[in-house]
Amino acid sequence: QAKKNGRNQYALYHDEMHSDGKQLFQLETALRKALDRGEFELYYQPQLDIKTKQIRAVEALIRWNHPEKGFISPGMFIPLAEESGLITPMSDWIMLQACEHLKQLQLHFPNVKMSINISPIYFQQIDFLEKLQKTIESVNVNPRLIELELTESAVMPHAEQSVERLTMLKTMGISVAIDDFGTGFSTLSYLHRFPIDILKIDQSFTKQLSQYQEDSAIVEAIIMMAHSLRIQVVAEGVETKKQYQVLEKQCCDFVQGYYVSKPMPISELYEFLDMWNHLYD
Ligand code: C2E
Ligand code: MG
Ligand code: MG
Ligand code: MG
């Protein structure tokens, strides 16, 4: 229901946005107000390590809890935030909130990492690393527990600068994942040029796993290639036991998706991890 509302909402904003600059300004104002009023919330979705059956990480996924319209999905407002410039303060908030939650989480579940989505625009800003460093220091959180998710479109256009930044992140102890892998314009061969730790295979590939032999072959090839580069693989959008079993057979490292759990608020995450540890420890 919320998703349906969200989609209508998007259509509305989208038309307005392209009508004139004033509308874009109004949207920015609306998003800024939402940020000031604390209408955004981070949800967390666990990633399961297939071998150890432990939860290795949680991915932070932003939600807009609109007072009238209910939950609006990030697919609707992130592109608009990027277009209006509000992505910067929004990303500052995401980074801080995720680090603070990680700091608390660490006290109870010391091995669970925090994976944070980074907009290409934010990643390319000149003070990106500096701000990140400051946040980590002010929260006093272990950077080895932080993972950043970047899409191919974030690293590819400015390859040289990206390599530099990714190398810096590595030096800081932060790990990097390439998100939505397979949907970008790049070939597999570019991967070895970037210091990457994790590949996240896009859910469009995972969806086909039970149906088509060819797609299983593609996923298998991605996993083998990644492993030969010492990159670990997460399959996104795993919904069924069948998909899980295929991925296990193909030596995929980690799975994320409704088969394990939907994204949830931080309070529910604690309950989930408690339950999981009771089952698998
Ligand atoms: P993403 O980073 O690829 O996140 C995965 C999306 O797949 C999430 O959608 C998640 O809820 C959804 N998902 C997870 N498991 C399943 C499953 O088994 N089946 C299906 N059908 N879907 C599943 P969500 O939360 O709506 O986020 C959409 C996109 O919005 C994200 O894609 C990411 O690109 C962006 N996004 C979300 N949060 C943030 C954020 O904090 N910052 C930035 N820059 N982007 C964000
Ligand atoms: Mg992601
Ligand atoms: Mg993804
Ligand atoms: Mg995606």
GROMACS .gro file of C-alpha atoms and ligand atoms in nm:
model
  330
    1GLN     CA    1   0.000   0.000   0.000
    2ALA     CA    2   0.276   0.241   0.096
    3LYS     CA    3   0.461   0.146  -0.217
    4LYS     CA    4   0.157   0.217  -0.432
    5ASN     CA    5   0.112   0.557  -0.269
    6GLY     CA    6   0.478   0.623  -0.314
    7ARG     CA    7   0.461   0.555  -0.683
    8ASN     CA    8   0.169   0.796  -0.730
    9GLN     CA    9   0.354   1.049  -0.526
   10TYR     CA   10   0.656   1.011  -0.744
   11ALA     CA   11   0.452   1.064  -1.061
   12LEU     CA   12   0.323   1.387  -0.908
   13TYR     CA   13   0.664   1.516  -0.804
   14HIS     CA   14   0.818   1.405  -1.126
   15ASP     CA   15   0.578   1.602  -1.344
   16GLU     CA   16   0.616   1.905  -1.124
   17MET     CA   17   0.986   1.875  -1.125
   18HIS     CA   18   1.009   1.902  -1.498
   19SER     CA   19   0.757   2.184  -1.524
   20ASP     CA   20   0.993   2.452  -1.394
   21GLY     CA   21   1.279   2.533  -1.160
   22LYS     CA   22   1.046   2.678  -0.901
   23GLN     CA   23   0.887   2.338  -0.850
   24LEU     CA   24   1.226   2.180  -0.802
   25PHE     CA   25   1.301   2.445  -0.542
   26GLN     CA   26   0.974   2.363  -0.365
   27LEU     CA   27   1.062   1.998  -0.362
   28GLU     CA   28   1.401   2.073  -0.215
   29THR     CA   29   1.227   2.279   0.053
   30ALA     CA   30   0.991   1.988   0.125
   31LEU     CA   31   1.279   1.742   0.157
   32ARG     CA   32   1.478   1.983   0.374
   33LYS     CA   33   1.180   2.030   0.606
   34ALA     CA   34   1.139   1.654   0.625
   35LEU     CA   35   1.505   1.624   0.723
   36ASP     CA   36   1.470   1.896   0.991
   37ARG     CA   37   1.153   1.735   1.127
   38GLY     CA   38   1.318   1.395   1.154
   39GLU     CA   39   1.087   1.227   0.905
   40PHE     CA   40   1.363   1.007   0.766
   41GLU     CA   41   1.452   0.677   0.923
   42LEU     CA   42   1.711   0.413   0.848
   43TYR     CA   43   1.593   0.054   0.812
   44TYR     CA   44   1.835  -0.234   0.821
   45GLN     CA   45   1.846  -0.552   0.616
   46PRO     CA   46   2.071  -0.841   0.723
   47GLN     CA   47   2.323  -1.018   0.500
   48LEU     CA   48   2.375  -1.386   0.570
   49ASP     CA   49   2.711  -1.560   0.539
   50ILE     CA   50   2.621  -1.886   0.363
   51LYS     CA   51   2.916  -2.079   0.507
   52THR     CA   52   2.898  -1.978   0.872
   53LYS     CA   53   2.522  -1.903   0.885
   54GLN     CA   54   2.610  -1.584   1.073
   55ILE     CA   55   2.479  -1.237   0.993
   56ARG     CA   56   2.790  -1.065   0.858
   57ALA     CA   57   2.643  -0.719   0.794
   58VAL     CA   58   2.333  -0.507   0.776
   59GLU     CA   59   2.258  -0.263   0.495
   60ALA     CA   60   2.115   0.076   0.591
   61LEU     CA   61   1.817   0.167   0.371
   62ILE     CA   62   1.653   0.507   0.409
   63ARG     CA   63   1.276   0.553   0.450
   64TRP     CA   64   1.071   0.872   0.442
   65ASN     CA   65   0.794   0.849   0.696
   66HIS     CA   66   0.568   1.121   0.557
   67PRO     CA   67   0.309   1.247   0.811
   68GLU     CA   68   0.022   1.223   0.560
   69LYS     CA   69   0.139   0.995   0.284
   70GLY     CA   70   0.302   0.726   0.496
   71PHE     CA   71   0.624   0.556   0.391
   72ILE     CA   72   0.778   0.679   0.069
   73SER     CA   73   1.046   0.458  -0.081
   74PRO     CA   74   1.398   0.584  -0.156
   75GLY     CA   75   1.358   0.493  -0.523
   76MET     CA   76   1.113   0.785  -0.536
   77PHE     CA   77   1.301   1.058  -0.350
   78ILE     CA   78   1.675   0.982  -0.378
   79PRO     CA   79   1.685   1.082  -0.749
   80LEU     CA   80   1.502   1.404  -0.662
   81ALA     CA   81   1.734   1.471  -0.370
   82GLU     CA   82   2.026   1.424  -0.609
   83GLU     CA   83   1.875   1.661  -0.862
   84SER     CA   84   1.791   1.929  -0.607
   85GLY     CA   85   2.118   1.916  -0.412
   86LEU     CA   86   1.956   1.801  -0.093
   87ILE     CA   87   2.144   1.473  -0.126
   88THR     CA   88   2.437   1.635   0.056
   89PRO     CA   89   2.274   1.718   0.392
   90MET     CA   90   2.068   1.401   0.359
   91SER     CA   91   2.381   1.191   0.312
   92ASP     CA   92   2.552   1.369   0.602
   93TRP     CA   93   2.258   1.264   0.817
   94ILE     CA   94   2.259   0.905   0.684
   95MET     CA   95   2.630   0.871   0.757
   96LEU     CA   96   2.597   1.005   1.111
   97GLN     CA   97   2.286   0.804   1.194
   98ALA     CA   98   2.429   0.479   1.055
   99CYS     CA   99   2.753   0.529   1.249
  100GLU     CA  100   2.565   0.601   1.571
  101HIS     CA  101   2.351   0.293   1.526
  102LEU     CA  102   2.662   0.088   1.446
  103LYS     CA  103   2.828   0.214   1.763
  104GLN     CA  104   2.532   0.088   1.970
  105LEU     CA  105   2.498  -0.235   1.774
  106GLN     CA  106   2.865  -0.311   1.826
  107LEU     CA  107   2.813  -0.336   2.202
  108HIS     CA  108   2.581  -0.634   2.156
  109PHE     CA  109   2.684  -0.779   1.820
  110PRO     CA  110   3.053  -0.697   1.778
  111ASN     CA  111   3.104  -0.872   1.444
  112VAL     CA  112   2.817  -0.726   1.246
  113LYS     CA  113   2.924  -0.472   0.985
  114MET     CA  114   2.730  -0.170   0.868
  115SER     CA  115   2.687  -0.125   0.494
  116ILE     CA  116   2.595   0.226   0.378
  117ASN     CA  117   2.473   0.332   0.032
  118ILE     CA  118   2.663   0.629  -0.107
  119SER     CA  119   2.520   0.848  -0.382
  120PRO     CA  120   2.764   0.904  -0.672
  121ILE     CA  121   2.720   1.277  -0.622
  122TYR     CA  122   2.820   1.253  -0.258
  123PHE     CA  123   3.115   1.026  -0.334
  124GLN     CA  124   3.253   1.270  -0.587
  125GLN     CA  125   3.235   1.576  -0.363
  126ILE     CA  126   3.574   1.716  -0.274
  127ASP     CA  127   3.527   1.693   0.102
  128PHE     CA  128   3.374   1.343   0.101
  129LEU     CA  129   3.667   1.168   0.272
  130GLU     CA  130   3.722   1.448   0.518
  131LYS     CA  131   3.359   1.448   0.630
  132LEU     CA  132   3.354   1.071   0.657
  133GLN     CA  133   3.670   1.075   0.871
  134LYS     CA  134   3.521   1.343   1.097
  135THR     CA  135   3.200   1.148   1.147
  136ILE     CA  136   3.390   0.829   1.233
  137GLU     CA  137   3.602   1.021   1.483
  138SER     CA  138   3.316   1.209   1.644
  139VAL     CA  139   3.110   0.893   1.689
  140ASN     CA  140   3.424   0.699   1.776
  141VAL     CA  141   3.326   0.392   1.580
  142ASN     CA  142   3.553   0.123   1.438
  143PRO     CA  143   3.600   0.194   1.065
  144ARG     CA  144   3.669  -0.177   1.002
  145LEU     CA  145   3.300  -0.235   1.063
  146ILE     CA  146   3.198   0.014   0.795
  147GLU     CA  147   3.130  -0.085   0.437
  148LEU     CA  148   3.033   0.162   0.165
  149GLU     CA  149   2.814   0.064  -0.129
  150LEU     CA  150   2.894   0.241  -0.453
  151THR     CA  151   2.744   0.180  -0.794
  152GLU     CA  152   2.945   0.143  -1.111
  153SER     CA  153   2.820   0.487  -1.211
  154ALA     CA  154   2.988   0.635  -0.903
  155VAL     CA  155   3.335   0.501  -0.973
  156MET     CA  156   3.353   0.464  -1.351
  157PRO     CA  157   3.321   0.819  -1.485
  158HIS     CA  158   3.622   0.946  -1.288
  159ALA     CA  159   3.826   0.630  -1.272
  160GLU     CA  160   4.156   0.783  -1.167
  161GLN     CA  161   4.010   0.994  -0.889
  162SER     CA  162   3.798   0.698  -0.779
  163VAL     CA  163   4.097   0.467  -0.748
  164GLU     CA  164   4.262   0.729  -0.529
  165ARG     CA  165   3.957   0.760  -0.306
  166LEU     CA  166   3.899   0.388  -0.283
  167THR     CA  167   4.263   0.340  -0.188
  168MET     CA  168   4.223   0.602   0.087
  169LEU     CA  169   3.913   0.423   0.215
  170LYS     CA  170   4.112   0.101   0.227
  171THR     CA  171   4.386   0.276   0.425
  172MET     CA  172   4.121   0.395   0.669
  173GLY     CA  173   4.009   0.033   0.715
  174ILE     CA  174   3.675   0.083   0.541
  175SER     CA  175   3.562  -0.177   0.290
  176VAL     CA  176   3.390  -0.108  -0.041
  177ALA     CA  177   3.114  -0.292  -0.223
  178ILE     CA  178   3.000  -0.241  -0.581
  179ASP     CA  179   2.620  -0.228  -0.569
  180ASP     CA  180   2.375  -0.343  -0.839
  181PHE     CA  181   2.657  -0.517  -1.021
  182GLY     CA  182   2.568  -0.619  -1.374
  183THR     CA  183   2.330  -0.332  -1.446
  184GLY     CA  184   2.601  -0.079  -1.535
  185PHE     CA  185   2.767  -0.016  -1.864
  186SER     CA  186   3.105  -0.155  -1.773
  187THR     CA  187   3.261  -0.490  -1.843
  188LEU     CA  188   3.381  -0.738  -1.586
  189SER     CA  189   3.741  -0.662  -1.671
  190TYR     CA  190   3.744  -0.314  -1.517
  191LEU     CA  191   3.714  -0.465  -1.172
  192HIS     CA  192   4.079  -0.548  -1.120
  193ARG     CA  193   4.166  -0.180  -1.150
  194PHE     CA  194   3.968  -0.086  -0.841
  195PRO     CA  195   4.046  -0.190  -0.484
  196ILE     CA  196   3.708  -0.346  -0.414
  197ASP     CA  197   3.616  -0.595  -0.141
  198ILE     CA  198   3.263  -0.698  -0.230
  199LEU     CA  199   3.043  -0.734  -0.537
  200LYS     CA  200   2.668  -0.719  -0.497
  201ILE     CA  201   2.499  -0.902  -0.783
  202ASP     CA  202   2.187  -0.711  -0.880
  203GLN     CA  203   1.854  -0.867  -0.794
  204SER     CA  204   1.750  -0.883  -1.159
  205PHE     CA  205   2.001  -1.171  -1.195
  206THR     CA  206   1.895  -1.339  -0.871
  207LYS     CA  207   1.531  -1.335  -0.981
  208GLN     CA  208   1.607  -1.552  -1.284
  209LEU     CA  209   1.808  -1.809  -1.094
  210SER     CA  210   1.536  -2.069  -1.065
  211GLN     CA  211   1.405  -2.018  -1.418
  212TYR     CA  212   1.674  -1.987  -1.679
  213GLN     CA  213   1.991  -2.185  -1.719
  214GLU     CA  214   2.165  -1.893  -1.896
  215ASP     CA  215   2.118  -1.656  -1.606
  216SER     CA  216   2.248  -1.914  -1.364
  217ALA     CA  217   2.555  -1.936  -1.585
  218ILE     CA  218   2.603  -1.558  -1.575
  219VAL     CA  219   2.580  -1.550  -1.197
  220GLU     CA  220   2.818  -1.841  -1.171
  221ALA     CA  221   3.066  -1.667  -1.403
  222ILE     CA  222   3.048  -1.344  -1.199
  223ILE     CA  223   3.112  -1.536  -0.877
  224MET     CA  224   3.410  -1.724  -1.021
  225MET     CA  225   3.560  -1.411  -1.170
  226ALA     CA  226   3.515  -1.218  -0.845
  227HIS     CA  227   3.676  -1.494  -0.642
  228SER     CA  228   3.974  -1.506  -0.876
  229LEU     CA  229   4.021  -1.135  -0.793
  230ARG     CA  230   3.974  -1.209  -0.419
  231ILE     CA  231   3.645  -1.024  -0.416
  232GLN     CA  232   3.356  -1.168  -0.214
  233VAL     CA  233   3.005  -1.181  -0.353
  234VAL     CA  234   2.664  -1.086  -0.214
  235ALA     CA  235   2.352  -1.191  -0.405
  236GLU     CA  236   2.079  -0.927  -0.368
  237GLY     CA  237   1.704  -0.991  -0.365
  238VAL     CA  238   1.715  -1.357  -0.264
  239GLU     CA  239   1.353  -1.450  -0.201
  240THR     CA  240   1.325  -1.826  -0.230
  241LYS     CA  241   1.489  -2.138  -0.095
  242LYS     CA  242   1.554  -2.249  -0.451
  243GLN     CA  243   1.753  -1.932  -0.528
  244TYR     CA  244   1.945  -1.975  -0.204
  245GLN     CA  245   2.034  -2.334  -0.291
  246VAL     CA  246   2.154  -2.245  -0.639
  247LEU     CA  247   2.371  -1.968  -0.494
  248GLU     CA  248   2.510  -2.200  -0.230
  249LYS     CA  249   2.604  -2.450  -0.498
  250GLN     CA  250   2.771  -2.174  -0.698
  251CYS     CA  251   2.986  -2.083  -0.394
  252CYS     CA  252   2.829  -1.740  -0.347
  253ASP     CA  253   2.956  -1.597  -0.017
  254PHE     CA  254   2.663  -1.398   0.117
  255VAL     CA  255   2.291  -1.355   0.052
  256GLN     CA  256   2.057  -1.066   0.120
  257GLY     CA  257   1.684  -1.063   0.059
  258TYR     CA  258   1.339  -1.141   0.187
  259TYR     CA  259   1.438  -1.508   0.220
  260VAL     CA  260   1.648  -1.402   0.520
  261SER     CA  261   1.459  -1.087   0.622
  262LYS     CA  262   1.300  -0.768   0.498
  263PRO     CA  263   1.459  -0.438   0.601
  264MET     CA  264   1.348  -0.337   0.952
  265PRO     CA  265   1.377  -0.054   1.205
  266ILE     CA  266   1.676  -0.066   1.443
  267SER     CA  267   1.470  -0.188   1.741
  268GLU     CA  268   1.347  -0.488   1.541
  269LEU     CA  269   1.698  -0.555   1.419
  270TYR     CA  270   1.812  -0.617   1.777
  271GLU     CA  271   1.534  -0.872   1.823
  272PHE     CA  272   1.615  -1.033   1.491
  273LEU     CA  273   1.985  -1.069   1.569
  274ASP     CA  274   1.908  -1.207   1.916
  275MET     CA  275   1.678  -1.463   1.763
  276TRP     CA  276   1.928  -1.552   1.494
  277ASN     CA  277   2.207  -1.604   1.744
  278HIS     CA  278   1.988  -1.832   1.951
  279LEU     CA  279   1.913  -2.042   1.647
  280TYR     CA  280   2.261  -2.065   1.501
  281ASP     CA  281   2.515  -2.022   1.781
  282C2E     P1  282   1.991  -0.106  -0.320
  282C2E     O1  283   2.103  -0.043  -0.246
  282C2E     O2  284   2.028  -0.198  -0.431
  282C2E     O3  285   1.903  -0.178  -0.210
  282C2E     C1  286   1.837  -0.299  -0.229
  282C2E     C2  287   1.687  -0.277  -0.247
  282C2E     O4  288   1.625  -0.405  -0.267
  282C2E     C3  289   1.619  -0.216  -0.126
  282C2E     O5  290   1.513  -0.136  -0.175
  282C2E     C4  291   1.564  -0.340  -0.056
  282C2E     O6  292   1.455  -0.311   0.029
  282C2E     C5  293   1.522  -0.423  -0.173
  282C2E     N1  294   1.517  -0.565  -0.143
  282C2E     C6  295   1.590  -0.634  -0.052
  282C2E     N2  296   1.562  -0.764  -0.054
  282C2E     C7  297   1.468  -0.783  -0.151
  282C2E     C8  298   1.398  -0.898  -0.202
  282C2E     O7  299   1.419  -1.012  -0.160
  282C2E     N3  300   1.311  -0.875  -0.303
  282C2E     C9  301   1.288  -0.753  -0.354
  282C2E     N4  302   1.198  -0.739  -0.453
  282C2E     N5  303   1.350  -0.640  -0.308
  282C2E    C10  304   1.440  -0.657  -0.207
  282C2E     P2  305   1.486   0.009  -0.114
  282C2E     O8  306   1.508   0.008   0.033
  282C2E     O9  307   1.354   0.056  -0.166
  282C2E    O10  308   1.602   0.096  -0.178
  282C2E    C11  309   1.607   0.118  -0.316
  282C2E    C12  310   1.734   0.186  -0.357
  282C2E    O11  311   1.739   0.318  -0.304
  282C2E    C13  312   1.860   0.118  -0.304
  282C2E    O12  313   1.895   0.008  -0.383
  282C2E    C14  314   1.959   0.231  -0.312
  282C2E    O13  315   2.007   0.244  -0.443
  282C2E    C15  316   1.873   0.350  -0.277
  282C2E     N6  317   1.892   0.382  -0.135
  282C2E    C16  318   1.831   0.328  -0.028
  282C2E     N7  319   1.877   0.383   0.086
  282C2E    C17  320   1.971   0.472   0.050
  282C2E    C18  321   2.058   0.562   0.123
  282C2E    O14  322   2.060   0.565   0.246
  282C2E     N8  323   2.141   0.641   0.049
  282C2E    C19  324   2.144   0.635  -0.087
  282C2E     N9  325   2.230   0.716  -0.152
  282C2E    N10  326   2.067   0.553  -0.158
  282C2E    C20  327   1.980   0.472  -0.091
  283MG      MG  328   2.273  -0.105  -0.166
  284MG      MG  329   2.166  -0.310  -0.493
  285MG      MG  330   1.914  -0.175  -0.640
   0.00000   0.00000   0.00000
